[in-house]
């Protein structure tokens, strides 16, 4: 993706093709593993047809939002975004991650095993964490995916994506039988499963405390992990592994070989 080439050179294909190109084998492997994990969960919940149309819509809208952000940056004299190049499927993955997190907003998810983060803010925290760990990754590309995912969970894409009735008609279509008859194909559930994408869904109304509190807890957890890794827990925190004088003496005696032991005498003779 290169916004300047799309706008001025009219290379519109970059909006779609940039999602399928990757920088290395490791890049595409990590993205596909993440897609298998997140996509399988969403497909099981909402059906194969819904997952297909959501990914197709995400490929287009993520690129469009990326370009809009670059244009807004150029308006405020931040022109570097217009010249940046980015590629990969990560933007779509962040879109799907927002939907997955919105399914259980009151749950928590692990951030690299260092802290538990509320699902409400997990995509945003992960966005910042990945950028800190790997600064060369496209921040705008990931941000675009989060924004598109937020739009969908807020019900703003209901006029773009096909409805449940149409998806279920595709499930029963004779023309698509070769696809729908596959053992791993998941049929579209009833409309009650899609209440998450209703514009009246109150779960997505985030107040300032709802964002600050989990973010503060996450930062505190990360700081505690760093403190323990560098300084340890201290004597009070390590009581389960504290040895008194009697234990130290017994362990020392166990390590000192007995000179009358035949094995010790034989090894000494070999030396």
PDB file of C-alpha atoms in Angstrom:
ATOM      1  CA  UNK A   1       0.000   0.000   0.000  1.00  0.00           C
ATOM      2  CA  UNK A   2       1.266   3.422  -0.962  1.00  0.00           C
ATOM      3  CA  UNK A   3      -1.324   6.221  -0.713  1.00  0.00           C
ATOM      4  CA  UNK A   4       0.548   8.517  -3.109  1.00  0.00           C
ATOM      5  CA  UNK A   5       0.618   5.839  -5.833  1.00  0.00           C
ATOM      6  CA  UNK A   6      -3.077   5.083  -5.350  1.00  0.00           C
ATOM      7  CA  UNK A   7      -4.199   8.714  -5.520  1.00  0.00           C
ATOM      8  CA  UNK A   8      -1.842  10.310  -8.023  1.00  0.00           C
ATOM      9  CA  UNK A   9      -0.638   7.341 -10.089  1.00  0.00           C
ATOM     10  CA  UNK A  10      -4.117   5.783 -10.043  1.00  0.00           C
ATOM     11  CA  UNK A  11      -2.764   2.395  -9.012  1.00  0.00           C
ATOM     12  CA  UNK A  12      -6.018   1.403  -7.362  1.00  0.00           C
ATOM     13  CA  UNK A  13      -5.121  -2.264  -7.363  1.00  0.00           C
ATOM     14  CA  UNK A  14      -2.783  -1.573  -4.446  1.00  0.00           C
ATOM     15  CA  UNK A  15      -5.782  -1.308  -2.114  1.00  0.00           C
ATOM     16  CA  UNK A  16      -6.438  -5.023  -2.587  1.00  0.00           C
ATOM     17  CA  UNK A  17      -3.084  -6.467  -3.635  1.00  0.00           C
ATOM     18  CA  UNK A  18      -1.196  -5.024  -0.651  1.00  0.00           C
ATOM     19  CA  UNK A  19      -3.059  -7.400   1.670  1.00  0.00           C
ATOM     20  CA  UNK A  20      -1.772 -10.497  -0.107  1.00  0.00           C
ATOM     21  CA  UNK A  21       1.899  -9.535  -0.381  1.00  0.00           C
ATOM     22  CA  UNK A  22       4.206 -10.147   2.582  1.00  0.00           C
ATOM     23  CA  UNK A  23       7.759  -9.247   3.409  1.00  0.00           C
ATOM     24  CA  UNK A  24       9.015 -12.721   4.272  1.00  0.00           C
ATOM     25  CA  UNK A  25       8.014 -16.314   4.910  1.00  0.00           C
ATOM     26  CA  UNK A  26       7.924 -15.587   8.640  1.00  0.00           C
ATOM     27  CA  UNK A  27       5.629 -12.617   8.018  1.00  0.00           C
ATOM     28  CA  UNK A  28       3.053 -14.616   6.111  1.00  0.00           C
ATOM     29  CA  UNK A  29       3.374 -17.584   8.493  1.00  0.00           C
ATOM     30  CA  UNK A  30       2.604 -15.456  11.554  1.00  0.00           C
ATOM     31  CA  UNK A  31      -0.334 -13.788   9.835  1.00  0.00           C
ATOM     32  CA  UNK A  32      -1.833 -17.066   8.639  1.00  0.00           C
ATOM     33  CA  UNK A  33      -1.458 -18.660  12.072  1.00  0.00           C
ATOM     34  CA  UNK A  34      -3.247 -15.683  13.594  1.00  0.00           C
ATOM     35  CA  UNK A  35      -5.949 -15.904  10.929  1.00  0.00           C
ATOM     36  CA  UNK A  36      -6.448 -19.600  11.660  1.00  0.00           C
ATOM     37  CA  UNK A  37      -6.893 -18.878  15.365  1.00  0.00           C
ATOM     38  CA  UNK A  38      -9.164 -15.829  15.158  1.00  0.00           C
ATOM     39  CA  UNK A  39     -10.949 -16.743  11.935  1.00  0.00           C
ATOM     40  CA  UNK A  40     -11.897 -20.230  13.117  1.00  0.00           C
ATOM     41  CA  UNK A  41     -13.532 -18.823  16.255  1.00  0.00           C
ATOM     42  CA  UNK A  42     -15.527 -16.241  14.327  1.00  0.00           C
ATOM     43  CA  UNK A  43     -16.490 -18.708  11.611  1.00  0.00           C
ATOM     44  CA  UNK A  44     -17.842 -21.108  14.222  1.00  0.00           C
ATOM     45  CA  UNK A  45     -19.925 -18.326  15.767  1.00  0.00           C
ATOM     46  CA  UNK A  46     -21.216 -16.524  12.667  1.00  0.00           C
ATOM     47  CA  UNK A  47     -20.844 -18.966   9.787  1.00  0.00           C
ATOM     48  CA  UNK A  48     -18.548 -19.420   6.816  1.00  0.00           C
ATOM     49  CA  UNK A  49     -20.416 -17.070   4.480  1.00  0.00           C
ATOM     50  CA  UNK A  50     -20.362 -14.230   6.996  1.00  0.00           C
ATOM     51  CA  UNK A  51     -16.621 -14.737   7.536  1.00  0.00           C
ATOM     52  CA  UNK A  52     -15.968 -14.677   3.782  1.00  0.00           C
ATOM     53  CA  UNK A  53     -17.885 -11.444   3.160  1.00  0.00           C
ATOM     54  CA  UNK A  54     -16.419  -9.802   6.261  1.00  0.00           C
ATOM     55  CA  UNK A  55     -12.853 -10.506   5.131  1.00  0.00           C
ATOM     56  CA  UNK A  56     -13.607  -9.280   1.600  1.00  0.00           C
ATOM     57  CA  UNK A  57     -15.132  -6.088   2.964  1.00  0.00           C
ATOM     58  CA  UNK A  58     -12.214  -5.645   5.345  1.00  0.00           C
ATOM     59  CA  UNK A  59      -9.666  -5.930   2.525  1.00  0.00           C
ATOM     60  CA  UNK A  60     -11.316  -3.024   0.732  1.00  0.00           C
ATOM     61  CA  UNK A  61     -12.242  -0.799   3.663  1.00  0.00           C
ATOM     62  CA  UNK A  62      -8.959  -1.191   5.521  1.00  0.00           C
ATOM     63  CA  UNK A  63      -7.115   0.105   2.473  1.00  0.00           C
ATOM     64  CA  UNK A  64      -9.553   2.980   2.035  1.00  0.00           C
ATOM     65  CA  UNK A  65      -9.252   4.015   5.692  1.00  0.00           C
ATOM     66  CA  UNK A  66      -5.465   3.803   5.392  1.00  0.00           C
ATOM     67  CA  UNK A  67      -5.550   6.253   2.490  1.00  0.00           C
ATOM     68  CA  UNK A  68      -7.942   8.600   4.334  1.00  0.00           C
ATOM     69  CA  UNK A  69      -5.617   8.698   7.346  1.00  0.00           C
ATOM     70  CA  UNK A  70      -2.684   9.510   5.046  1.00  0.00           C
ATOM     71  CA  UNK A  71      -4.685  12.304   3.393  1.00  0.00           C
ATOM     72  CA  UNK A  72      -5.637  13.759   6.769  1.00  0.00           C
ATOM     73  CA  UNK A  73      -1.980  13.611   7.745  1.00  0.00           C
ATOM     74  CA  UNK A  74      -0.983  15.547   4.636  1.00  0.00           C
ATOM     75  CA  UNK A  75      -3.573  18.224   5.440  1.00  0.00           C
ATOM     76  CA  UNK A  76      -1.811  18.902   8.762  1.00  0.00           C
ATOM     77  CA  UNK A  77       1.580  18.905   6.962  1.00  0.00           C
ATOM     78  CA  UNK A  78       2.514  15.337   7.968  1.00  0.00           C
ATOM     79  CA  UNK A  79       3.319  14.142   4.470  1.00  0.00           C
ATOM     80  CA  UNK A  80       5.388  11.061   5.319  1.00  0.00           C
ATOM     81  CA  UNK A  81       2.264   8.873   5.498  1.00  0.00           C
ATOM     82  CA  UNK A  82       1.583   9.523   1.831  1.00  0.00           C
ATOM     83  CA  UNK A  83       4.975   8.083   0.887  1.00  0.00           C
ATOM     84  CA  UNK A  84       5.018   5.100   3.228  1.00  0.00           C
ATOM     85  CA  UNK A  85       4.811   1.578   1.851  1.00  0.00           C
ATOM     86  CA  UNK A  86       3.071  -1.227   3.733  1.00  0.00           C
ATOM     87  CA  UNK A  87       1.961  -4.754   2.987  1.00  0.00           C
ATOM     88  CA  UNK A  88       0.495  -7.766   4.733  1.00  0.00           C
ATOM     89  CA  UNK A  89      -2.743  -9.125   6.155  1.00  0.00           C
ATOM     90  CA  UNK A  90      -2.321  -7.606   9.616  1.00  0.00           C
ATOM     91  CA  UNK A  91      -4.914  -4.878   9.132  1.00  0.00           C
ATOM     92  CA  UNK A  92      -7.614  -7.458   8.440  1.00  0.00           C
ATOM     93  CA  UNK A  93      -6.459  -9.466  11.452  1.00  0.00           C
ATOM     94  CA  UNK A  94      -6.911  -6.442  13.715  1.00  0.00           C
ATOM     95  CA  UNK A  95     -10.381  -5.968  12.240  1.00  0.00           C
ATOM     96  CA  UNK A  96     -11.275  -9.548  13.169  1.00  0.00           C
ATOM     97  CA  UNK A  97      -9.619  -9.148  16.573  1.00  0.00           C
ATOM     98  CA  UNK A  98     -11.912  -6.223  17.392  1.00  0.00           C
ATOM     99  CA  UNK A  99     -14.954  -8.379  16.624  1.00  0.00           C
ATOM    100  CA  UNK A 100     -13.572 -11.282  18.660  1.00  0.00           C
ATOM    101  CA  UNK A 101     -12.893  -8.987  21.628  1.00  0.00           C
ATOM    102  CA  UNK A 102     -16.368  -7.438  21.395  1.00  0.00           C
ATOM    103  CA  UNK A 103     -17.969 -10.879  21.719  1.00  0.00           C
ATOM    104  CA  UNK A 104     -16.810 -11.049  25.359  1.00  0.00           C
ATOM    105  CA  UNK A 105     -16.261  -7.441  26.447  1.00  0.00           C
ATOM    106  CA  UNK A 106     -16.138  -8.298  30.153  1.00  0.00           C
ATOM    107  CA  UNK A 107     -13.467 -10.977  29.743  1.00  0.00           C
ATOM    108  CA  UNK A 108      -9.705 -10.489  29.808  1.00  0.00           C
ATOM    109  CA  UNK A 109      -6.946 -11.610  27.470  1.00  0.00           C
ATOM    110  CA  UNK A 110      -3.257 -12.218  28.001  1.00  0.00           C
ATOM    111  CA  UNK A 111      -0.796  -9.701  26.578  1.00  0.00           C
ATOM    112  CA  UNK A 112       2.259 -11.809  25.700  1.00  0.00           C
ATOM    113  CA  UNK A 113       1.871 -13.581  29.049  1.00  0.00           C
ATOM    114  CA  UNK A 114       2.910 -10.413  30.901  1.00  0.00           C
ATOM    115  CA  UNK A 115      -0.459  -8.965  31.913  1.00  0.00           C
ATOM    116  CA  UNK A 116      -4.188  -9.531  31.657  1.00  0.00           C
ATOM    117  CA  UNK A 117      -5.953  -6.923  29.552  1.00  0.00           C
ATOM    118  CA  UNK A 118      -9.674  -6.219  29.358  1.00  0.00           C
ATOM    119  CA  UNK A 119     -11.174  -7.324  26.052  1.00  0.00           C
ATOM    120  CA  UNK A 120     -12.678  -3.857  25.665  1.00  0.00           C
ATOM    121  CA  UNK A 121      -9.271  -2.304  25.065  1.00  0.00           C
ATOM    122  CA  UNK A 122      -7.203  -5.349  24.114  1.00  0.00           C
ATOM    123  CA  UNK A 123      -6.866  -4.474  20.378  1.00  0.00           C
ATOM    124  CA  UNK A 124      -5.697  -0.950  21.254  1.00  0.00           C
ATOM    125  CA  UNK A 125      -3.215  -2.153  23.863  1.00  0.00           C
ATOM    126  CA  UNK A 126      -1.905  -4.783  21.452  1.00  0.00           C
ATOM    127  CA  UNK A 127      -1.552  -2.097  18.775  1.00  0.00           C
ATOM    128  CA  UNK A 128       0.732  -0.034  21.019  1.00  0.00           C
ATOM    129  CA  UNK A 129       2.630  -3.042  22.407  1.00  0.00           C
ATOM    130  CA  UNK A 130       3.474  -4.427  18.968  1.00  0.00           C
ATOM    131  CA  UNK A 131       4.577  -1.003  17.789  1.00  0.00           C
ATOM    132  CA  UNK A 132       6.929  -0.660  20.770  1.00  0.00           C
ATOM    133  CA  UNK A 133       8.409  -4.128  20.236  1.00  0.00           C
ATOM    134  CA  UNK A 134       8.654  -3.838  16.438  1.00  0.00           C
ATOM    135  CA  UNK A 135       8.788  -0.126  15.480  1.00  0.00           C
ATOM    136  CA  UNK A 136       9.087  -0.831  11.739  1.00  0.00           C
ATOM    137  CA  UNK A 137       5.612  -2.383  11.554  1.00  0.00           C
ATOM    138  CA  UNK A 138       2.887  -0.299   9.897  1.00  0.00           C
ATOM    139  CA  UNK A 139       1.071   1.464  12.715  1.00  0.00           C
ATOM    140  CA  UNK A 140      -1.455   3.049  10.339  1.00  0.00           C
ATOM    141  CA  UNK A 141      -2.227  -0.315   8.725  1.00  0.00           C
ATOM    142  CA  UNK A 142      -3.087  -1.879  12.084  1.00  0.00           C
ATOM    143  CA  UNK A 143      -4.972   1.217  13.188  1.00  0.00           C
ATOM    144  CA  UNK A 144      -7.051   1.081  10.002  1.00  0.00           C
ATOM    145  CA  UNK A 145      -8.097  -2.475  10.805  1.00  0.00           C
ATOM    146  CA  UNK A 146      -9.137  -1.494  14.328  1.00  0.00           C
ATOM    147  CA  UNK A 147     -11.206   1.403  13.030  1.00  0.00           C
ATOM    148  CA  UNK A 148     -12.984  -0.766  10.456  1.00  0.00           C
ATOM    149  CA  UNK A 149     -13.660  -3.430  13.087  1.00  0.00           C
ATOM    150  CA  UNK A 150     -15.052  -0.785  15.430  1.00  0.00           C
ATOM    151  CA  UNK A 151     -17.321   0.452  12.647  1.00  0.00           C
ATOM    152  CA  UNK A 152     -18.667  -3.056  12.116  1.00  0.00           C
ATOM    153  CA  UNK A 153     -19.297  -3.765  15.790  1.00  0.00           C
ATOM    154  CA  UNK A 154     -21.077  -0.404  16.011  1.00  0.00           C
ATOM    155  CA  UNK A 155     -23.433  -1.497  13.230  1.00  0.00           C
ATOM    156  CA  UNK A 156     -22.160   1.027  10.676  1.00  0.00           C
ATOM    157  CA  UNK A 157     -21.410  -1.662   8.091  1.00  0.00           C
ATOM    158  CA  UNK A 158     -24.849  -3.273   8.186  1.00  0.00           C
ATOM    159  CA  UNK A 159     -25.725  -1.380   5.010  1.00  0.00           C
ATOM    160  CA  UNK A 160     -22.640  -2.724   3.214  1.00  0.00           C
ATOM    161  CA  UNK A 161     -22.486  -6.355   4.287  1.00  0.00           C
ATOM    162  CA  UNK A 162     -25.204  -8.816   3.209  1.00  0.00           C
ATOM    163  CA  UNK A 163     -27.951  -9.572   5.686  1.00  0.00           C
ATOM    164  CA  UNK A 164     -28.561 -12.800   7.560  1.00  0.00           C
ATOM    165  CA  UNK A 165     -31.417 -13.860   5.281  1.00  0.00           C
ATOM    166  CA  UNK A 166     -29.262 -13.501   2.188  1.00  0.00           C
ATOM    167  CA  UNK A 167     -26.407 -15.414   3.809  1.00  0.00           C
ATOM    168  CA  UNK A 168     -28.744 -18.257   4.753  1.00  0.00           C
ATOM    169  CA  UNK A 169     -30.117 -18.341   1.214  1.00  0.00           C
ATOM    170  CA  UNK A 170     -26.543 -18.803  -0.025  1.00  0.00           C
ATOM    171  CA  UNK A 171     -26.132 -21.693   2.389  1.00  0.00           C
ATOM    172  CA  UNK A 172     -29.092 -23.434   0.736  1.00  0.00           C
ATOM    173  CA  UNK A 173     -28.207 -22.483  -2.842  1.00  0.00           C
ATOM    174  CA  UNK A 174     -27.761 -25.371  -5.271  1.00  0.00           C
ATOM    175  CA  UNK A 175     -25.118 -23.425  -7.192  1.00  0.00           C
ATOM    176  CA  UNK A 176     -22.868 -23.340  -4.142  1.00  0.00           C
ATOM    177  CA  UNK A 177     -23.473 -26.940  -3.149  1.00  0.00           C
ATOM    178  CA  UNK A 178     -19.866 -27.964  -3.831  1.00  0.00           C
ATOM    179  CA  UNK A 179     -18.809 -25.414  -1.216  1.00  0.00           C
ATOM    180  CA  UNK A 180     -21.578 -25.766   1.325  1.00  0.00           C
ATOM    181  CA  UNK A 181     -21.349 -29.557   1.363  1.00  0.00           C
ATOM    182  CA  UNK A 182     -17.797 -29.490   2.695  1.00  0.00           C
ATOM    183  CA  UNK A 183     -17.490 -31.001   6.200  1.00  0.00           C
ATOM    184  CA  UNK A 184     -15.896 -27.865   7.674  1.00  0.00           C
ATOM    185  CA  UNK A 185     -18.470 -25.474   6.238  1.00  0.00           C
ATOM    186  CA  UNK A 186     -20.436 -23.659   8.960  1.00  0.00           C
ATOM    187  CA  UNK A 187     -23.934 -22.526   8.126  1.00  0.00           C
ATOM    188  CA  UNK A 188     -25.164 -19.087   9.061  1.00  0.00           C
ATOM    189  CA  UNK A 189     -26.894 -19.083  12.474  1.00  0.00           C
ATOM    190  CA  UNK A 190     -30.121 -17.287  13.303  1.00  0.00           C
ATOM    191  CA  UNK A 191     -30.392 -13.513  13.512  1.00  0.00           C
ATOM    192  CA  UNK A 192     -30.098 -13.610  17.310  1.00  0.00           C
ATOM    193  CA  UNK A 193     -26.403 -14.479  16.929  1.00  0.00           C
ATOM    194  CA  UNK A 194     -25.783 -11.137  15.207  1.00  0.00           C
ATOM    195  CA  UNK A 195     -27.062  -8.809  17.937  1.00  0.00           C
ATOM    196  CA  UNK A 196     -23.439  -7.826  18.481  1.00  0.00           C
ATOM    197  CA  UNK A 197     -23.587  -5.763  15.277  1.00  0.00           C
ATOM    198  CA  UNK A 198     -26.729  -3.882  16.236  1.00  0.00           C
ATOM    199  CA  UNK A 199     -26.377  -0.107  16.456  1.00  0.00           C
ATOM    200  CA  UNK A 200     -28.252  -0.204  19.753  1.00  0.00           C
ATOM    201  CA  UNK A 201     -25.699  -2.547  21.297  1.00  0.00           C
ATOM    202  CA  UNK A 202     -24.790  -0.917  24.608  1.00  0.00           C
ATOM    203  CA  UNK A 203     -21.691  -3.084  25.116  1.00  0.00           C
ATOM    204  CA  UNK A 204     -19.701  -0.858  22.766  1.00  0.00           C
ATOM    205  CA  UNK A 205     -20.363   2.375  24.589  1.00  0.00           C
ATOM    206  CA  UNK A 206     -16.968   2.931  26.218  1.00  0.00           C
ATOM    207  CA  UNK A 207     -16.681   5.607  28.851  1.00  0.00           C
ATOM    208  CA  UNK A 208     -13.381   7.196  29.851  1.00  0.00           C
ATOM    209  CA  UNK A 209     -13.126   5.184  33.120  1.00  0.00           C
ATOM    210  CA  UNK A 210     -13.877   1.983  31.187  1.00  0.00           C
ATOM    211  CA  UNK A 211     -10.772   2.639  29.085  1.00  0.00           C
ATOM    212  CA  UNK A 212      -8.445   4.150  31.699  1.00  0.00           C
ATOM    213  CA  UNK A 213      -9.046   1.531  34.412  1.00  0.00           C
ATOM    214  CA  UNK A 214      -8.034  -1.547  32.357  1.00  0.00           C
ATOM    215  CA  UNK A 215      -5.168   0.375  30.768  1.00  0.00           C
ATOM    216  CA  UNK A 216      -3.865   1.360  34.203  1.00  0.00           C
ATOM    217  CA  UNK A 217      -4.179  -2.225  35.448  1.00  0.00           C
ATOM    218  CA  UNK A 218      -2.293  -3.467  32.393  1.00  0.00           C
ATOM    219  CA  UNK A 219       0.537  -0.951  32.889  1.00  0.00           C
ATOM    220  CA  UNK A 220       0.772  -1.879  36.569  1.00  0.00           C
ATOM    221  CA  UNK A 221       0.953  -5.574  35.689  1.00  0.00           C
ATOM    222  CA  UNK A 222       3.719  -5.015  33.140  1.00  0.00           C
ATOM    223  CA  UNK A 223       5.710  -2.936  35.631  1.00  0.00           C
ATOM    224  CA  UNK A 224       5.353  -5.663  38.265  1.00  0.00           C
ATOM    225  CA  UNK A 225       6.618  -8.274  35.803  1.00  0.00           C
ATOM    226  CA  UNK A 226       9.654  -6.144  34.981  1.00  0.00           C
ATOM    227  CA  UNK A 227      10.355  -5.474  38.666  1.00  0.00           C
ATOM    228  CA  UNK A 228      10.228  -9.176  39.529  1.00  0.00           C
ATOM    229  CA  UNK A 229      12.437 -10.087  36.549  1.00  0.00           C
ATOM    230  CA  UNK A 230      15.080  -7.497  37.528  1.00  0.00           C
ATOM    231  CA  UNK A 231      14.881  -7.287  41.327  1.00  0.00           C
ATOM    232  CA  UNK A 232      13.047 -10.461  42.318  1.00  0.00           C
ATOM    233  CA  UNK A 233      10.221 -10.775  44.803  1.00  0.00           C
ATOM    234  CA  UNK A 234      12.331 -10.144  47.887  1.00  0.00           C
ATOM    235  CA  UNK A 235      12.476 -12.371  50.966  1.00  0.00           C
ATOM    236  CA  UNK A 236       8.761 -11.957  51.733  1.00  0.00           C
ATOM    237  CA  UNK A 237       7.803 -13.043  48.216  1.00  0.00           C
ATOM    238  CA  UNK A 238      10.232 -15.980  48.198  1.00  0.00           C
ATOM    239  CA  UNK A 239       9.320 -17.613  51.494  1.00  0.00           C
ATOM    240  CA  UNK A 240       8.446 -20.815  49.662  1.00  0.00           C
ATOM    241  CA  UNK A 241      12.073 -21.198  48.546  1.00  0.00           C
ATOM    242  CA  UNK A 242      13.775 -19.740  51.653  1.00  0.00           C
ATOM    243  CA  UNK A 243      16.294 -22.024  53.372  1.00  0.00           C
ATOM    244  CA  UNK A 244      17.157 -21.739  57.026  1.00  0.00           C
ATOM    245  CA  UNK A 245      20.561 -22.660  58.481  1.00  0.00           C
ATOM    246  CA  UNK A 246      19.584 -26.256  59.238  1.00  0.00           C
ATOM    247  CA  UNK A 247      18.443 -26.869  55.641  1.00  0.00           C
ATOM    248  CA  UNK A 248      21.620 -25.353  54.234  1.00  0.00           C
ATOM    249  CA  UNK A 249      23.819 -27.565  56.436  1.00  0.00           C
ATOM    250  CA  UNK A 250      21.903 -30.721  55.472  1.00  0.00           C
ATOM    251  CA  UNK A 251      22.113 -29.869  51.790  1.00  0.00           C
ATOM    252  CA  UNK A 252      25.842 -29.155  52.068  1.00  0.00           C
ATOM    253  CA  UNK A 253      26.464 -32.506  53.783  1.00  0.00           C
ATOM    254  CA  UNK A 254      24.518 -34.245  51.047  1.00  0.00           C
ATOM    255  CA  UNK A 255      26.738 -32.669  48.388  1.00  0.00           C
ATOM    256  CA  UNK A 256      30.046 -33.588  50.110  1.00  0.00           C
ATOM    257  CA  UNK A 257      30.986 -37.162  49.146  1.00  0.00           C
ATOM    258  CA  UNK A 258      31.660 -39.746  51.820  1.00  0.00           C
ATOM    259  CA  UNK A 259      35.327 -40.791  51.762  1.00  0.00           C
ATOM    260  CA  UNK A 260      34.408 -44.294  52.927  1.00  0.00           C
ATOM    261  CA  UNK A 261      32.012 -44.767  50.009  1.00  0.00           C
ATOM    262  CA  UNK A 262      33.463 -47.446  47.639  1.00  0.00           C
ATOM    263  CA  UNK A 263      32.378 -45.435  44.618  1.00  0.00           C
ATOM    264  CA  UNK A 264      34.296 -42.400  45.903  1.00  0.00           C
ATOM    265  CA  UNK A 265      37.401 -44.509  46.578  1.00  0.00           C
ATOM    266  CA  UNK A 266      37.232 -46.015  43.080  1.00  0.00           C
ATOM    267  CA  UNK A 267      36.842 -42.602  41.380  1.00  0.00           C
ATOM    268  CA  UNK A 268      39.712 -41.164  43.437  1.00  0.00           C
ATOM    269  CA  UNK A 269      41.945 -44.028  42.310  1.00  0.00           C
ATOM    270  CA  UNK A 270      41.084 -43.327  38.672  1.00  0.00           C
ATOM    271  CA  UNK A 271      42.006 -39.691  39.089  1.00  0.00           C
TER     272      UNK A 271
END
